[in-house]
Coordinates of C-alpha atoms in Angstrom, one line a residue:
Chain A
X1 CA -26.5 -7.1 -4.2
X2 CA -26.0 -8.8 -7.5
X3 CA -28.1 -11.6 -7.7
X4 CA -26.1 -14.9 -8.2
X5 CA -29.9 -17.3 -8.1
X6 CA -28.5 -20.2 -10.0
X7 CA -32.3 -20.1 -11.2
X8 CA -31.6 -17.2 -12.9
X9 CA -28.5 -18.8 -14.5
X10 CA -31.0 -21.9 -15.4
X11 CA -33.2 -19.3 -17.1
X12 CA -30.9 -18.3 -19.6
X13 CA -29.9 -21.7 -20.2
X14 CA -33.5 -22.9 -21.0
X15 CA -33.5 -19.6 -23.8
X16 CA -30.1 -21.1 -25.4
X17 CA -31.6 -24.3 -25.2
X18 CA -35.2 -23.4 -26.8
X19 CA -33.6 -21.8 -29.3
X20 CA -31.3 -25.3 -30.0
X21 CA -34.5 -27.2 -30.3
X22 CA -36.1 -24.8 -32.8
X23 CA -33.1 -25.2 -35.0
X24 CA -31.2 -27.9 -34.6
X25 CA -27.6 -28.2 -35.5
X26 CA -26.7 -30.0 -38.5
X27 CA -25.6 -33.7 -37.9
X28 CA -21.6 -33.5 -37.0
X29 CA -19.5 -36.2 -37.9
X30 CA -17.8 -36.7 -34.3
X31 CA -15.6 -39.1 -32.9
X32 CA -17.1 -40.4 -29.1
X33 CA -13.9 -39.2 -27.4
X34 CA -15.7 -37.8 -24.6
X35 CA -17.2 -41.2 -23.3
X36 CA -13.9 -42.9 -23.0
X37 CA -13.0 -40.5 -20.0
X38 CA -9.2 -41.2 -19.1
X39 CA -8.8 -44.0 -21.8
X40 CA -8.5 -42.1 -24.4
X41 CA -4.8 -41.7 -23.4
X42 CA -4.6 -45.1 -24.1
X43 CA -5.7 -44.5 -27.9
X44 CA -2.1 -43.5 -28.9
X45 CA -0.1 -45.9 -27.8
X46 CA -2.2 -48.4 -28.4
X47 CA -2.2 -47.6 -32.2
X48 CA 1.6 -47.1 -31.9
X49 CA 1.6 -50.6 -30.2
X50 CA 0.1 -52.3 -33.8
X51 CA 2.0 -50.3 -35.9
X52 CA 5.0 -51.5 -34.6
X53 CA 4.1 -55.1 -34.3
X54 CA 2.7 -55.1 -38.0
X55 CA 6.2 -53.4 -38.9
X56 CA 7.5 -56.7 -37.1
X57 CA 5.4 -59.0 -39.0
X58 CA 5.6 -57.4 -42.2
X59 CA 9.7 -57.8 -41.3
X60 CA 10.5 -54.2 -42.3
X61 CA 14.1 -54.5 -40.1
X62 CA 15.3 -58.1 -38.8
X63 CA 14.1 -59.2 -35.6
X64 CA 17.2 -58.3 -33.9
X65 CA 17.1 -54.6 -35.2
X66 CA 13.4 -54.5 -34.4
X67 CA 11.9 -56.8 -31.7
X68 CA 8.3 -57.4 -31.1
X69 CA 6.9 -55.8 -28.1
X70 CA 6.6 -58.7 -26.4
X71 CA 10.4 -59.6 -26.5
X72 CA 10.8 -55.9 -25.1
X73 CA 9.0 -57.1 -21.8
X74 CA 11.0 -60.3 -21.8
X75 CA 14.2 -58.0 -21.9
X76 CA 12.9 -56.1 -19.1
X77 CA 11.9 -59.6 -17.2
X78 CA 15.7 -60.8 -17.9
X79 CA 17.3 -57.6 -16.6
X80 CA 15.0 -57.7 -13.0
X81 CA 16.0 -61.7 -12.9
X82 CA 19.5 -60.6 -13.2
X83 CA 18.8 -57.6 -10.9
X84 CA 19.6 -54.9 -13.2
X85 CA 16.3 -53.0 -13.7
X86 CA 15.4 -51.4 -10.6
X87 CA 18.9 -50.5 -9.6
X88 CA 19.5 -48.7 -13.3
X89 CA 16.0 -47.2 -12.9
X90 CA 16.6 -45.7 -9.6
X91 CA 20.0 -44.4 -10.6
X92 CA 18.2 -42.1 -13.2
X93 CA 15.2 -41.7 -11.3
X94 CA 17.9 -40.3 -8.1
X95 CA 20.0 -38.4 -10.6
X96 CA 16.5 -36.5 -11.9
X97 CA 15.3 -35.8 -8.8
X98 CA 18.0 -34.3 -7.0
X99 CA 19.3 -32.6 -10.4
X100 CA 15.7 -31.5 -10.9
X101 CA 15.7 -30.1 -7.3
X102 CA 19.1 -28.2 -7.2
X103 CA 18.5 -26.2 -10.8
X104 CA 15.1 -25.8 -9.7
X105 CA 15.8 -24.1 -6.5
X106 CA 18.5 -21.8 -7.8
X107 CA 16.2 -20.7 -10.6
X108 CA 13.6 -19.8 -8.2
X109 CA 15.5 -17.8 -6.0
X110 CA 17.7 -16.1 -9.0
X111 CA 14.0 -16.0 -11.2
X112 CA 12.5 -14.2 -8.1
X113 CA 15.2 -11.3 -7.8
X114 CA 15.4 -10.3 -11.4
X115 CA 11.9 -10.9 -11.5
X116 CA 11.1 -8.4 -8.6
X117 CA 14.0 -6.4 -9.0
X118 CA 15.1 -4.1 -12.1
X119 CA 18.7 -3.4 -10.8
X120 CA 19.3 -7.3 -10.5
X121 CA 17.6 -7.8 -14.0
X122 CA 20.2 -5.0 -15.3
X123 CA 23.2 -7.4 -13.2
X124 CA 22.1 -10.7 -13.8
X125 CA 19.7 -11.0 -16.8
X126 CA 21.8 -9.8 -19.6
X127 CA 24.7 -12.7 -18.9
X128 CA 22.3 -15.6 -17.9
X129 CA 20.2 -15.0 -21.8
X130 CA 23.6 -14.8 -23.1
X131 CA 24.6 -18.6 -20.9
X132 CA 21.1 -20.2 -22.0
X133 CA 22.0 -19.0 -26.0
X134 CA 24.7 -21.8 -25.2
X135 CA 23.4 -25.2 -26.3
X136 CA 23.8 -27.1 -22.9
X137 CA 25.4 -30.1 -24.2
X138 CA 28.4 -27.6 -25.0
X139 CA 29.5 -27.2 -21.2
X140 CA 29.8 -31.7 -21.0
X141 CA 33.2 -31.7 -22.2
X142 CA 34.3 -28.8 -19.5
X143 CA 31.7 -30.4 -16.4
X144 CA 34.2 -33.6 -17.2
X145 CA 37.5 -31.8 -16.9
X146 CA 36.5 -30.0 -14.2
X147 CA 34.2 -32.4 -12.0
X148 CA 35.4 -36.0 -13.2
X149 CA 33.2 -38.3 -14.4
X150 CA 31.1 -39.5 -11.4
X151 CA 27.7 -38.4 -10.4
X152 CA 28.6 -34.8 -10.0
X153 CA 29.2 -33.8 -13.7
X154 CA 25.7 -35.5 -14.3
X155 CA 24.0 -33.7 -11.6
X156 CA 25.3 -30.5 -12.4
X157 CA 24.1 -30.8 -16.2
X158 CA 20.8 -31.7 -15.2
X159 CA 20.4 -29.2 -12.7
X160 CA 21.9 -26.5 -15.8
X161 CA 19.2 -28.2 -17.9
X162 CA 16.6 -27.9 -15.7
X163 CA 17.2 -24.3 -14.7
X164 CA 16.5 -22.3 -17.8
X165 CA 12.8 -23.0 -18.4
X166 CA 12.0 -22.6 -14.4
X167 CA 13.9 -19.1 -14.4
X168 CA 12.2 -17.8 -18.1
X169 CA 9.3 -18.8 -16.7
X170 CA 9.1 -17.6 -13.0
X171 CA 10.8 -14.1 -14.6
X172 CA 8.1 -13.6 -17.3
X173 CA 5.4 -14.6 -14.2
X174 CA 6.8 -11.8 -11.9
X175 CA 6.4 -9.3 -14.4
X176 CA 3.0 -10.2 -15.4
X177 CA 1.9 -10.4 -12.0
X178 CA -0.9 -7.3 -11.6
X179 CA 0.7 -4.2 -10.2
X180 CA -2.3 -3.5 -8.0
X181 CA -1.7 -6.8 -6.1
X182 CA 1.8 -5.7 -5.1
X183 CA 0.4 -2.5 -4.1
X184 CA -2.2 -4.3 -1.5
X185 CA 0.6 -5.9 0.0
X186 CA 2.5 -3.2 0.3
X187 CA -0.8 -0.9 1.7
X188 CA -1.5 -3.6 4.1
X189 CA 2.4 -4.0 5.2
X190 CA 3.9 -6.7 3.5
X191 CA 7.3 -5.9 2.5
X192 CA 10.5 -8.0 1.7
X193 CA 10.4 -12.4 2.5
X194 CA 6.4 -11.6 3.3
X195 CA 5.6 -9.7 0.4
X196 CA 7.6 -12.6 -1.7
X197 CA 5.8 -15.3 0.0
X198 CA 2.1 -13.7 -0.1
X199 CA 1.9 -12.1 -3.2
X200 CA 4.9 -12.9 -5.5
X201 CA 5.5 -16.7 -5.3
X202 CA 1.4 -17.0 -5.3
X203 CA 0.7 -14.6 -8.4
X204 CA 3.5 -15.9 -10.5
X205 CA 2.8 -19.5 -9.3
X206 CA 1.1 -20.4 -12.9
X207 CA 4.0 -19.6 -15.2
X208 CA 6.6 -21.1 -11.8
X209 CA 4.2 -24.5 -12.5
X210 CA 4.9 -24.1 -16.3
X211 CA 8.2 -23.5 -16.0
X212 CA 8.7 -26.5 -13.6
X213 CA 7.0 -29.2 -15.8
X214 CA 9.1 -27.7 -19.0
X215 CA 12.5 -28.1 -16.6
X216 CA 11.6 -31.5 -15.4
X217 CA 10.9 -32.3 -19.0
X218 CA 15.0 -30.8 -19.8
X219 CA 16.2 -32.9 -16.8
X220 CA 15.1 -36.1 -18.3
X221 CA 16.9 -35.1 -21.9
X222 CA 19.8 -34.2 -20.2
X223 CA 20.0 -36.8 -17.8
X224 CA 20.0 -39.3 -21.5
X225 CA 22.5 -37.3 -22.5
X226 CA 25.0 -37.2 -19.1
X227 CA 24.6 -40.8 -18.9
X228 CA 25.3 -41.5 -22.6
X229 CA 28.9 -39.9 -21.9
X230 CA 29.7 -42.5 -19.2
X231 CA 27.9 -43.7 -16.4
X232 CA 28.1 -47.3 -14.9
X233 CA 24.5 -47.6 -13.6
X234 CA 21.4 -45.8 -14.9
X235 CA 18.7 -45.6 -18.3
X236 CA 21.3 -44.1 -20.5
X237 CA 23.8 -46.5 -19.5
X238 CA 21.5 -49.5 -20.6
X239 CA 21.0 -47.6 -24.2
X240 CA 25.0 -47.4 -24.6
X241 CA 25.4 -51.1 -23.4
X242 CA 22.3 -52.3 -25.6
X243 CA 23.8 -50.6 -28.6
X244 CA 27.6 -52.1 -28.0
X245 CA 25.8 -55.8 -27.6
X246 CA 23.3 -55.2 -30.5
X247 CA 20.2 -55.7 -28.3
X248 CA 17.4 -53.5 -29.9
X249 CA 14.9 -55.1 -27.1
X250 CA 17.2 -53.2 -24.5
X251 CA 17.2 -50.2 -26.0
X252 CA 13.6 -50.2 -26.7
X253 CA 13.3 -51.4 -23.3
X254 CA 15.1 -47.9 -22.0
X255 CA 13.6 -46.1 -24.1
X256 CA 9.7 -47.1 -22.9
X257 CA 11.0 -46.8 -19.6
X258 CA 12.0 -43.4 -19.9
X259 CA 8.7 -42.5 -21.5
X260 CA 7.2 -44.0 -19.2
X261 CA 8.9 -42.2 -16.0
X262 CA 9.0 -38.9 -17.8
X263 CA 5.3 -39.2 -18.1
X264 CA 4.8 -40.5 -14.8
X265 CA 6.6 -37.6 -13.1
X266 CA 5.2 -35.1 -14.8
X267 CA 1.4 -36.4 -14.6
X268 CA 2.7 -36.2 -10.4
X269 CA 3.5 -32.0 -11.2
X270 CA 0.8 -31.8 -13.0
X271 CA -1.3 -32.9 -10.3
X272 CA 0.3 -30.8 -7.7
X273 CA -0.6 -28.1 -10.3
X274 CA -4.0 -28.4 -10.7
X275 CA -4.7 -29.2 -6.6
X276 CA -2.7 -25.8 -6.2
X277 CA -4.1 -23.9 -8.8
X278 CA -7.8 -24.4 -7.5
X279 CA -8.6 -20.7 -7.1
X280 CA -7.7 -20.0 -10.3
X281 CA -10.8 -19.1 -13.0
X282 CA -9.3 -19.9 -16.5
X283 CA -10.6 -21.7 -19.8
X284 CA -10.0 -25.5 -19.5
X285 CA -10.8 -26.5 -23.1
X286 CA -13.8 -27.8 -23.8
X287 CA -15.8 -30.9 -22.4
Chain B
X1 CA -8.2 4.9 18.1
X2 CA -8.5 7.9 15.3
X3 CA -5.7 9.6 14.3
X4 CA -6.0 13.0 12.9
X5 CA -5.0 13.8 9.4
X6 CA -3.4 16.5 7.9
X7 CA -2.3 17.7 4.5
X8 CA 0.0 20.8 4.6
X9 CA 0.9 22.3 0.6
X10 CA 1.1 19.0 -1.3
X11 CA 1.8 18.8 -4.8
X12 CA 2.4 16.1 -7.1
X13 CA 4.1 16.7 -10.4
X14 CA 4.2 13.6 -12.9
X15 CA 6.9 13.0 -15.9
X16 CA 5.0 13.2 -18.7
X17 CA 6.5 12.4 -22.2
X18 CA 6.5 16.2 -22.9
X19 CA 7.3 18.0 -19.5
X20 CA 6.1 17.5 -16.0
X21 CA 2.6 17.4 -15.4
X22 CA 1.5 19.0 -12.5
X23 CA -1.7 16.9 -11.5
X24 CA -2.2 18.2 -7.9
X25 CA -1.1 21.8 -6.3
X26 CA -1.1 23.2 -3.1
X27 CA -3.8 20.8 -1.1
X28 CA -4.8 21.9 2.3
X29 CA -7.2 19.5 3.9
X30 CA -7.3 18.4 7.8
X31 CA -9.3 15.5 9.0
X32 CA -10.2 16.0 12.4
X33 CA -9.3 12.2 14.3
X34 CA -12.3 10.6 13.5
X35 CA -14.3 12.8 11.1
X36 CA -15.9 11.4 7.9
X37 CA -14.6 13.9 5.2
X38 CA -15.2 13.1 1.5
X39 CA -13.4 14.3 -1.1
X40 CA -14.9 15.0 -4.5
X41 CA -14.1 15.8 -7.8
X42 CA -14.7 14.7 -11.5
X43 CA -12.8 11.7 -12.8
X44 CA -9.1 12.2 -13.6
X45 CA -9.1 15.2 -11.6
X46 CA -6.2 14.0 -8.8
X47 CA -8.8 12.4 -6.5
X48 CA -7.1 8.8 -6.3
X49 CA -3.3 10.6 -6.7
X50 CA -4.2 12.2 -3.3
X51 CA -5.2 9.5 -1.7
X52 CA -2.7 7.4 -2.9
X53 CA -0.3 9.8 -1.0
X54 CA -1.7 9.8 1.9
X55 CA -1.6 6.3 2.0
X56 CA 2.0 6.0 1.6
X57 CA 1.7 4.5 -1.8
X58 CA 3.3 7.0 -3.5
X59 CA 5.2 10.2 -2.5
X60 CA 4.1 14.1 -2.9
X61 CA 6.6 16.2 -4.7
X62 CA 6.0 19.3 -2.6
X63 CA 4.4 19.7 0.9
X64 CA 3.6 17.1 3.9
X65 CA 1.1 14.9 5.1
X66 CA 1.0 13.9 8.7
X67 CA -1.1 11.3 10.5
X68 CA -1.2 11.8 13.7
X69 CA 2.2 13.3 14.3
X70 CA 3.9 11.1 12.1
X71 CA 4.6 12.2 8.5
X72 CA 4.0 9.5 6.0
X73 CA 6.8 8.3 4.3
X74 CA 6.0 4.6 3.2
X75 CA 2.6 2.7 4.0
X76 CA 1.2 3.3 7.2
X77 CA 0.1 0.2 9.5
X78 CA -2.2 2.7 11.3
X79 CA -4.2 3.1 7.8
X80 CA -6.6 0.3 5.8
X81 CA -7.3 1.1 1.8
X82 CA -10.5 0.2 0.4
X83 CA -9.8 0.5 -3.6
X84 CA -12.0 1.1 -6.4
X85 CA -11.7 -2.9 -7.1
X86 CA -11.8 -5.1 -4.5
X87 CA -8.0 -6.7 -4.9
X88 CA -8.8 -9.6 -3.3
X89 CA -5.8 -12.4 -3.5
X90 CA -7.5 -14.9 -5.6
X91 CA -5.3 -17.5 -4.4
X92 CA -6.8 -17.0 -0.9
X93 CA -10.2 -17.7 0.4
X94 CA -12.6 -14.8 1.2
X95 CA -11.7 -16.0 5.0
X96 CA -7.9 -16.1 4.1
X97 CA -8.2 -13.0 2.2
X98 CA -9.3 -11.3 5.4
X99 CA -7.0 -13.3 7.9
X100 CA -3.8 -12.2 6.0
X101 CA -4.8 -8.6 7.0
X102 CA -5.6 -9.5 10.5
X103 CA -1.8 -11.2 11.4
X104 CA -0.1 -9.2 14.3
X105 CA -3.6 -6.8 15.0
X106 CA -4.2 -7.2 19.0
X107 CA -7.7 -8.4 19.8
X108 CA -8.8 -8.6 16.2
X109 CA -12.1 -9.9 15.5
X110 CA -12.3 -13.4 13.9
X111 CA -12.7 -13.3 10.0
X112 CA -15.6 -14.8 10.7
X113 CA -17.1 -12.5 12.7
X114 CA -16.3 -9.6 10.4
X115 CA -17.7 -11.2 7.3
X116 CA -20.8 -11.8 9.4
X117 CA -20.9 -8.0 9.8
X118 CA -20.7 -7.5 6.3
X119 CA -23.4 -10.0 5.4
X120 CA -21.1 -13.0 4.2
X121 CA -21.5 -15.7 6.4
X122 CA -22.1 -18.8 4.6
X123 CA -18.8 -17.6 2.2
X124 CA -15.8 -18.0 4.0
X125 CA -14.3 -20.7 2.1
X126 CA -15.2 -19.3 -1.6
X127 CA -12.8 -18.4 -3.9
X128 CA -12.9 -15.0 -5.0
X129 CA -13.8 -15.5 -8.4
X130 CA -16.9 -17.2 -7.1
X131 CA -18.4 -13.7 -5.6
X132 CA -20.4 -11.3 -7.4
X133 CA -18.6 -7.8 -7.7
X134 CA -20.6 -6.2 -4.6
X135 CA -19.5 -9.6 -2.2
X136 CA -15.9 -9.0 -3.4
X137 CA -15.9 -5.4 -1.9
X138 CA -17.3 -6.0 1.3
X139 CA -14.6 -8.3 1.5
X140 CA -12.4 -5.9 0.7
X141 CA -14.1 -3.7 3.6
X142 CA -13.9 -6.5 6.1
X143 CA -10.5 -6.9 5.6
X144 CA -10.0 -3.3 5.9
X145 CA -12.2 -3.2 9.0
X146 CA -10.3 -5.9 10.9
X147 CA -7.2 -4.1 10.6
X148 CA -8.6 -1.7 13.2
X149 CA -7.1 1.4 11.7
X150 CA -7.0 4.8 12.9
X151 CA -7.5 6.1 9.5
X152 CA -9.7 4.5 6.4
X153 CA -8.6 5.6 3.3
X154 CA -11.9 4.8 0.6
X155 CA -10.8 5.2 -3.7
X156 CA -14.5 5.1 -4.8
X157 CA -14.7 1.5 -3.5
X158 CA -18.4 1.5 -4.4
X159 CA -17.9 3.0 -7.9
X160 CA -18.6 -0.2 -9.9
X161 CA -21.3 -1.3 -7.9
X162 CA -24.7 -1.2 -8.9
X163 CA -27.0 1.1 -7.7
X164 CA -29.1 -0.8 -4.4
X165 CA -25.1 -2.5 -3.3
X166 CA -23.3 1.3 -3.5
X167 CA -26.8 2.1 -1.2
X168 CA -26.6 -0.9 1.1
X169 CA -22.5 -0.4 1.2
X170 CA -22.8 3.0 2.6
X171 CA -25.2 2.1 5.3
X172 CA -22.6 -0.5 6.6
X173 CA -20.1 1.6 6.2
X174 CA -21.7 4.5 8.0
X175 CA -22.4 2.1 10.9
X176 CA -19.4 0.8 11.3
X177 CA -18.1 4.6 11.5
X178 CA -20.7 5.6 13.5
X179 CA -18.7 5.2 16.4
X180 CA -16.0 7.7 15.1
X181 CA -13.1 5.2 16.1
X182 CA -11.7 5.9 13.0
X183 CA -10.7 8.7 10.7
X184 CA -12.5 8.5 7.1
X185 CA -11.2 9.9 3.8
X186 CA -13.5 9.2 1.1
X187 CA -12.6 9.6 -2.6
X188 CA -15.4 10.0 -4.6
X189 CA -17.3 11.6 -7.7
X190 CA -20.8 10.7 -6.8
X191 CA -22.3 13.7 -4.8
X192 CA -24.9 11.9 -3.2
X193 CA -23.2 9.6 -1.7
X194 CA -20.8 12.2 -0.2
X195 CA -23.9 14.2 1.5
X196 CA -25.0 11.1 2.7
X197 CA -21.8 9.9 4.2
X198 CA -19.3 12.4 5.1
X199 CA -19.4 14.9 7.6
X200 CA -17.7 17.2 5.4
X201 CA -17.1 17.2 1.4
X202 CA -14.0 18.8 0.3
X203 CA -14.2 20.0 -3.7
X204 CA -11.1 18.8 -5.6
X205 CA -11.1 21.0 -9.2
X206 CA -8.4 23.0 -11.9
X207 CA -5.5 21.3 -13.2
X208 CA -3.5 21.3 -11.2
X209 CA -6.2 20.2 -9.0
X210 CA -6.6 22.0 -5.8
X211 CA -9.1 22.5 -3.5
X212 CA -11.9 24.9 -4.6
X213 CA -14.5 24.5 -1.6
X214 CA -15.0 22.7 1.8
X215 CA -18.7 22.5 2.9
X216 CA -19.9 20.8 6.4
X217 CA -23.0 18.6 6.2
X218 CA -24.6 18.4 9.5
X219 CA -27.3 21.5 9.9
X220 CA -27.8 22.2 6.3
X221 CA -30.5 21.4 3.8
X222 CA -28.8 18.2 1.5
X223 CA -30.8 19.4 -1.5
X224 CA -30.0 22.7 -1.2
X225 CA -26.1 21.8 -0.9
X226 CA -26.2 19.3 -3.3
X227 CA -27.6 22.1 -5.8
X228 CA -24.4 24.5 -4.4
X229 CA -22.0 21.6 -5.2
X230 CA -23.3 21.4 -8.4
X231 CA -23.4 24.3 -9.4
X232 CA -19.5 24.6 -8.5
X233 CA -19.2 22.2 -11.0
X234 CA -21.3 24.0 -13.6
X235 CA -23.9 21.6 -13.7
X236 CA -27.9 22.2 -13.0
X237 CA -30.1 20.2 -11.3
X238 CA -32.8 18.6 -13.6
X239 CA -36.0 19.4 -12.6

């Protein structure tokens, strides 16, 4: 049996390392990122943070074109006293999530059978590249006309957003997926929903994962862009009405808030990922 | 229970990029239900394409292959395949990877009883890429094993393995077959390891490969055979 003593492992280790000591590497010039663990993050937007407020004191735009940071908060404190925040927020966050969902789902189970099959590909793949060449803000006008201009309209151009990545994605997964795993299934009598769910969903799950963060990521900029065209509640409804009062701290406001939620809610896929991508044995960058 | 198996005129021709290519022609082989017969033959020579076929996995363009009385058409539930890689599901532990196999199998063993047999207790909840190339394949053998089958189809599954693992594989694998409650075609190109497995080696040879000799192991001299099968092949012993 091939040995797998971690002493072994050790062994080799203590070679590379003898040989470090014997020739040490020339003295790097190197930023202590790796002691700051998970507030590193932080370094960003921290430096964004004082740019801004110096662009503020150095009074690059007027206050009312560019607020402080802090008056941003106090916009956000005014909205909640006047109970506008968490119903706006939840609107978006609603519309995302079920939008999200819905193109999500269909491009799974349309991603799965031109992935797995050739004679759907022929049917189906040739018209849906030629329907994601379309710019997606091209079908508002006709979503309008044809769905009014409540939720629906909204929902449906999120969901359209949000379908394209999962689908490229989950396709170009299938079709790397290795042959001989197919053909275990098969040997050991998987076929059709149990072939699918066993060896399909499960192989292509990294690119499916990738594909999901990169729709979620289109839901958000869609969902900006269906409430922009008219929407009484919801993030892009507070940019409009900030921009037709002239409150910079409002739009600001939205526009933090939507970093914010975008990040948070893909930092929650991105967890799922990792937790269900355990067995997988890739590079992770370097420590 | 074994099931007999029996290969009646198969061929298998291939669409090349100029012509067919006829790879296998003509093959006449019956397994008795539960002889050990081992097929061999040089690399590239058909081996694994006739095996594949009798697994179900592909289909012969001339001739019939039967298991039992059944003639295979698609993958067979009655047969297990050990490959030349282990194929483990690297999304499933060693214990899932052999549990998967086992759903709907009356009175299968426990995954962890089987990986016990094969020397893997202690493992059931690593990951595949955590094993070393010979604890992969005798996971890949338990989960054949605990399938029950009536007929085990081996592709050179010890092939990669070092030297002492393809040694201590065989002796689990004869063992396990000792009790001839199973049909066994092995695929293979290493001659020792068919003289000291099978219970009959079939030569595979020509292109189109067919087969070119059939020699039964029990009552004959394995060094004198294993110079006869060599010599089929054109090579010498080395003194």
């Amino acid at each position: 049996m091939v040995s797998m003593d971690p002493a072994i492992e050790r062994g080799v280790g203590g070679i590379e390392s003898g040989q470090a000591l014997a020739r040490p590497a020339p003295p790097r010039l190197r930023l202590p990122l790796g002691s700051l663990g998970a507030l590193r993050a932080l370094l960003l937007p921290l430096l964004i943070l004082a740019l801004w407020q110096l662009a503020v004191n150095r009074e690059f735009y007027s206050r009312g074109q560019l607020p402080p940071p802090l008056d941003v908060i106090a916009a956000g404190q005014e909205l909640q006293s006047i109970g506008l925040l968490v119903p706006n927020v939840l609107a978006s966050v609603q519309r995302v999530a079920i939008g999200w969902s819905a193109g999500a789902a269909a491009a799974i189970v349309i991603g799965l059978a031109v992935g797995f099959s050739r004679p759907v590909e022929g049917l189906l793949g040739p018209t849906l590249n030629a329907f994601r060449a379309v710019p997606s803000l091209a079908w508002v006008p006709l979503f309008v006309l044809w769905l009014g201009i409540g939720d629906a309209p909204k929902l449906t151009l999120i969901a359209l957003g949000a379908f394209f990545p999962v689908y490229t994605n989950l396709v170009s997964g299938v079709r790397q997926i290795d042959r001989r795993l197919i053909e275990v299934g098969r040997a050991y009598g998987l076929r059709g929903w149990g072939l699918t769910r066993e060896i399909l969903l499960p192989a292509a799950f990294p690119s499916l994962a990738t594909g999901l963060r990169l729709g979620l990521a289109q839901a958000w900029l869609f969902l900006v862009a269906a409430e922009l065209i008219g929407a009484n509640r919801g993030l892009g409804f507070l940019l409009v009405d900030g921009q037709n009062s002239g409150r910079a701290d409002i739009i600001l406001l939205s526009i933090v808030l939507l970093a914010l939620l975008g990040k948070g809610t893909d930092f929650l896929l991105a967890r799922g990922e990792r937790r269900l991508l355990r067995w997988s044995d890739t590079f992770r960058g370097t420590a | 229970m074994a099931e007999a198996v029996s290969i009646r005129g198969v061929g298998r021709v291939f669409a090349g990029r100029e012509g067919p290519v006829p790879v296998l022609q003509g093959i006449e082989l019956e397994a008795g239900a539960g002889e050990f017969v081992a097929v061999l033959g040089a690399s590239g020579c058909g081996k694994s394409t006739l095996l594949r076929l009798v697994a179900g996995l592909d289909s012969p363009t001339a001739g019939e292959i039967r298991i039992g009385s059944r003639t295979v058409t698609d993958c067979d539930p009655r047969c297990a395949v050990v490959f030349q890689e282990p194929r483990l599901l690297p999304w499933r532990t060693v214990a899932q990877n052999v549990a998967l196999v086992a759903r709907g199998v009356p009175d299968a063993e426990t995954p962890a009883a089987i990986l016990n047999r094969v020397g893997l207790t202690g493992n059931e909840r690593s990951w595949p890429y955590q094993l070393s190339g010979g604890m992969a394949q005798r996971v890949a053998l338990a989960r054949a094993f605990v399938r029950k089958p009536a007929v085990l189809l081996l592709d050179e599954p010890f092939a990669a393995l070092d030297a002492f693992t393809r040694l201590q594989m065989g002796d689990l694998l004869r063992e396990t077959c000792r009790d001839r409650s199973r049909t066994v075609l092995l695929v293979t190109h290493d001659v020792d390891e068919a003289l000291r497995l099978a219970d009959r080696i079939v030569l595979l040879a020509g292109r189109p490969a067919a087969i070119s000799a059939e020699y039964a192991t029990a009552g004959h001299d394995p060094i004198r055979l294993r110079a006869e099968i060599l010599g089929r092949f054109g090579l010498k012993e080395v003194a």
